[in-house]
mmCIF file of C-alpha atoms in Angstrom:
data_model
loop_
_atom_site.group_PDB
_atom_site.id
_atom_site.type_symbol
_atom_site.label_atom_id
_atom_site.label_comp_id
_atom_site.label_asym_id
_atom_site.label_seq_id
_atom_site.Cartn_x
_atom_site.Cartn_y
_atom_site.Cartn_z
ATOM 1 C CA MET A 1200 0.000 0.000 0.000
ATOM 2 C CA LEU A 1201 2.812 2.443 0.856
ATOM 3 C CA PHE A 1202 4.340 1.794 -2.564
ATOM 4 C CA LEU A 1203 1.077 2.816 -4.218
ATOM 5 C CA LEU A 1204 0.913 6.015 -2.181
ATOM 6 C CA LEU A 1205 4.497 6.934 -3.029
ATOM 7 C CA GLY A 1206 3.858 6.231 -6.689
ATOM 8 C CA ALA A 1207 0.935 8.654 -6.619
ATOM 9 C CA CYS A 1208 3.184 11.613 -5.774
ATOM 10 C CA VAL A 1209 4.087 13.776 -8.716
ATOM 11 C CA SER A 1210 7.347 15.522 -9.410
ATOM 12 C CA ALA A 1211 9.189 17.633 -11.931
ATOM 13 C CA GLN A 1212 12.907 17.747 -12.565
ATOM 14 C CA LYS A 1213 14.660 19.959 -10.036
ATOM 15 C CA ALA A 1214 16.827 22.841 -11.229
ATOM 16 C CA ALA A 1215 20.569 22.616 -10.675
ATOM 17 C CA PRO A 1216 21.586 23.799 -7.182
ATOM 18 C CA ALA A 1217 23.648 26.653 -8.667
ATOM 19 C CA THR A 1218 20.668 27.831 -10.741
ATOM 20 C CA GLU A 1219 18.417 27.761 -7.682
ATOM 21 C CA ALA A 1220 21.007 29.675 -5.636
ATOM 22 C CA VAL A 1221 21.160 32.438 -8.266
ATOM 23 C CA ALA A 1222 17.355 32.646 -8.428
ATOM 24 C CA LYS A 1223 17.192 33.022 -4.643
ATOM 25 C CA THR A 1224 19.415 36.128 -4.753
ATOM 26 C CA PHE A 1225 16.433 37.940 -6.331
ATOM 27 C CA ALA A 1226 18.756 40.054 -8.477
ATOM 28 C CA THR A 1227 16.828 42.115 -10.999
ATOM 29 C CA LEU A 1228 17.671 42.215 -14.695
ATOM 30 C CA PRO A 1229 17.669 45.607 -16.444
ATOM 31 C CA ASN A 1230 16.403 44.230 -19.782
ATOM 32 C CA TYR A 1231 13.745 41.867 -18.428
ATOM 33 C CA ALA A 1232 11.116 41.490 -15.759
ATOM 34 C CA GLN A 1233 11.341 38.287 -13.754
ATOM 35 C CA LEU A 1234 8.219 36.405 -12.797
ATOM 36 C CA TYR A 1235 8.623 33.951 -9.925
ATOM 37 C CA ILE A 1236 5.767 31.453 -9.863
ATOM 38 C CA VAL A 1237 5.536 29.552 -6.581
ATOM 39 C CA ARG A 1238 3.279 26.784 -5.320
ATOM 40 C CA PRO A 1239 4.207 26.681 -1.627
ATOM 41 C CA SER A 1240 1.603 24.358 -0.153
ATOM 42 C CA SER A 1241 1.792 20.588 0.122
ATOM 43 C CA PHE A 1242 -2.015 20.473 -0.159
ATOM 44 C CA GLY A 1243 -2.864 18.604 -3.347
ATOM 45 C CA LEU A 1244 0.490 16.827 -3.327
ATOM 46 C CA GLY A 1245 -0.696 14.436 -6.033
ATOM 47 C CA VAL A 1246 -1.726 17.250 -8.396
ATOM 48 C CA MET A 1247 0.705 18.593 -10.999
ATOM 49 C CA TYR A 1248 -0.017 21.814 -12.855
ATOM 50 C CA GLN A 1249 1.344 22.750 -16.251
ATOM 51 C CA VAL A 1250 2.294 26.415 -16.548
ATOM 52 C CA THR A 1251 1.851 28.470 -19.703
ATOM 53 C CA ILE A 1252 2.729 32.064 -20.484
ATOM 54 C CA ASP A 1253 0.951 33.602 -23.453
ATOM 55 C CA GLY A 1254 -0.090 30.117 -24.575
ATOM 56 C CA ARG A 1255 3.386 28.499 -24.438
ATOM 57 C CA ILE A 1256 4.123 25.743 -21.920
ATOM 58 C CA VAL A 1257 7.082 26.785 -19.764
ATOM 59 C CA GLY A 1258 7.071 24.066 -17.101
ATOM 60 C CA SER A 1259 5.357 21.887 -14.545
ATOM 61 C CA LEU A 1260 4.676 22.911 -10.966
ATOM 62 C CA PRO A 1261 4.211 20.236 -8.315
ATOM 63 C CA ALA A 1262 3.616 21.157 -4.669
ATOM 64 C CA GLU A 1263 6.333 23.041 -2.761
ATOM 65 C CA THR A 1264 8.194 24.275 -5.850
ATOM 66 C CA PHE A 1265 8.769 27.394 -7.920
ATOM 67 C CA LEU A 1266 10.017 28.422 -11.343
ATOM 68 C CA VAL A 1267 11.279 31.703 -12.776
ATOM 69 C CA GLN A 1268 10.691 33.290 -16.155
ATOM 70 C CA GLN A 1269 12.262 36.363 -17.743
ATOM 71 C CA LEU A 1270 9.655 38.413 -19.583
ATOM 72 C CA GLU A 1271 9.549 41.421 -21.833
ATOM 73 C CA ARG A 1272 7.686 44.512 -20.625
ATOM 74 C CA GLY A 1273 3.934 44.441 -21.001
ATOM 75 C CA SER A 1274 0.950 42.257 -20.248
ATOM 76 C CA HIS A 1275 1.298 38.466 -20.165
ATOM 77 C CA VAL A 1276 -1.337 35.781 -19.707
ATOM 78 C CA VAL A 1277 -0.293 33.110 -17.200
ATOM 79 C CA SER A 1278 -2.288 29.861 -17.024
ATOM 80 C CA PHE A 1279 -2.138 26.820 -14.786
ATOM 81 C CA PHE A 1280 -3.898 23.671 -15.840
ATOM 82 C CA ASN A 1281 -4.210 19.967 -15.233
ATOM 83 C CA ASN A 1282 -6.604 17.344 -16.546
ATOM 84 C CA THR A 1283 -9.576 18.756 -14.613
ATOM 85 C CA SER A 1284 -9.144 22.525 -14.392
ATOM 86 C CA GLN A 1285 -7.535 25.655 -15.749
ATOM 87 C CA GLU A 1286 -7.021 29.048 -14.126
ATOM 88 C CA THR A 1287 -5.695 32.129 -15.907
ATOM 89 C CA THR A 1288 -4.567 35.589 -14.879
ATOM 90 C CA ALA A 1289 -3.007 38.561 -16.646
ATOM 91 C CA VAL A 1290 0.213 40.013 -15.240
ATOM 92 C CA GLU A 1291 1.517 43.458 -16.224
ATOM 93 C CA VAL A 1292 5.322 43.705 -15.862
ATOM 94 C CA GLU A 1293 7.972 46.411 -16.132
ATOM 95 C CA LEU A 1294 11.636 45.844 -16.975
ATOM 96 C CA GLY A 1295 14.064 45.650 -14.067
ATOM 97 C CA HIS A 1296 11.467 44.372 -11.569
ATOM 98 C CA ASN A 1297 10.656 41.028 -9.964
ATOM 99 C CA TYR A 1298 7.074 39.806 -9.594
ATOM 100 C CA TYR A 1299 5.767 36.948 -7.457
ATOM 101 C CA LEU A 1300 2.715 34.877 -8.365
ATOM 102 C CA ARG A 1301 1.479 32.478 -5.707
ATOM 103 C CA VAL A 1302 -0.427 29.396 -6.810
ATOM 104 C CA GLY A 1303 -2.516 27.564 -4.272
ATOM 105 C CA MET A 1304 -5.412 25.221 -3.860
ATOM 106 C CA SER A 1305 -8.167 25.741 -1.343
ATOM 107 C CA PRO A 1306 -8.141 22.926 1.230
ATOM 108 C CA THR A 1307 -11.913 23.310 1.603
ATOM 109 C CA ALA A 1308 -12.604 23.115 -2.127
ATOM 110 C CA THR A 1309 -14.071 19.997 -3.683
ATOM 111 C CA SER A 1310 -11.958 20.444 -6.815
ATOM 112 C CA ASN A 1311 -8.245 20.846 -7.516
ATOM 113 C CA ARG A 1312 -8.577 24.291 -9.102
ATOM 114 C CA ALA A 1313 -5.647 26.616 -8.673
ATOM 115 C CA ARG A 1314 -5.984 30.002 -7.029
ATOM 116 C CA LEU A 1315 -3.613 32.632 -8.439
ATOM 117 C CA LYS A 1316 -2.501 35.748 -6.594
ATOM 118 C CA LEU A 1317 0.238 38.324 -7.096
ATOM 119 C CA VAL A 1318 1.920 38.823 -3.730
ATOM 120 C CA SER A 1319 4.278 41.432 -2.308
ATOM 121 C CA GLU A 1320 8.032 41.226 -2.731
ATOM 122 C CA ASP A 1321 8.483 40.376 0.964
ATOM 123 C CA GLU A 1322 5.920 37.568 0.892
ATOM 124 C CA GLY A 1323 7.133 36.285 -2.469
ATOM 125 C CA GLN A 1324 10.771 36.104 -1.414
ATOM 126 C CA LYS A 1325 9.845 34.355 1.827
ATOM 127 C CA LEU A 1326 7.893 31.733 -0.140
ATOM 128 C CA ILE A 1327 10.695 31.243 -2.675
ATOM 129 C CA ARG A 1328 13.326 30.749 0.042
ATOM 130 C CA THR A 1329 11.403 27.811 1.539
ATOM 131 C CA ASN A 1330 10.617 25.956 -1.703
ATOM 132 C CA SER A 1331 12.624 24.130 -4.370
ATOM 133 C CA MET A 1332 13.180 25.353 -7.914
ATOM 134 C CA VAL A 1333 12.120 23.170 -10.842
ATOM 135 C CA GLN A 1334 13.498 23.324 -14.351
ATOM 136 C CA SER A 1335 11.514 25.274 -16.890
ATOM 137 C CA THR A 1336 11.704 26.201 -20.522
ATOM 138 C CA GLN A 1337 12.403 29.892 -20.968
ATOM 139 C CA PHE A 1338 9.478 31.739 -22.507
ATOM 140 C CA SER A 1339 10.338 33.743 -25.606
ATOM 141 C CA LYS A 1340 8.231 35.591 -28.145
#
């Protein structure tokens, strides 16, 4: 039985430790905005979300992980989906700034729908520091 429960957990390939360490410095880039997307809760451990930006898949986000994307200035549509739900939000970004999008599931909900929320820099950095980075494909137009 334990084997079946362990097999039900989902995962994505972790980023290299050096890559994660650089991401956790929160250095800004003058020619890009950086969007940190974090799923800090272990609730819904068996649910994996695919992440898209402007319709392009950039990675997978299991529980207690984050990914980072460099974006051009302007409005971008970020979506999270799995086989039963999809949630979408628009994010307006400026060059040289970091943005933090928290993804969560409601523990009282009867579905595994994601809840998306832009959070403050302080909250975002705190969440990033306590979660693991997963590999992603860099978004490009």
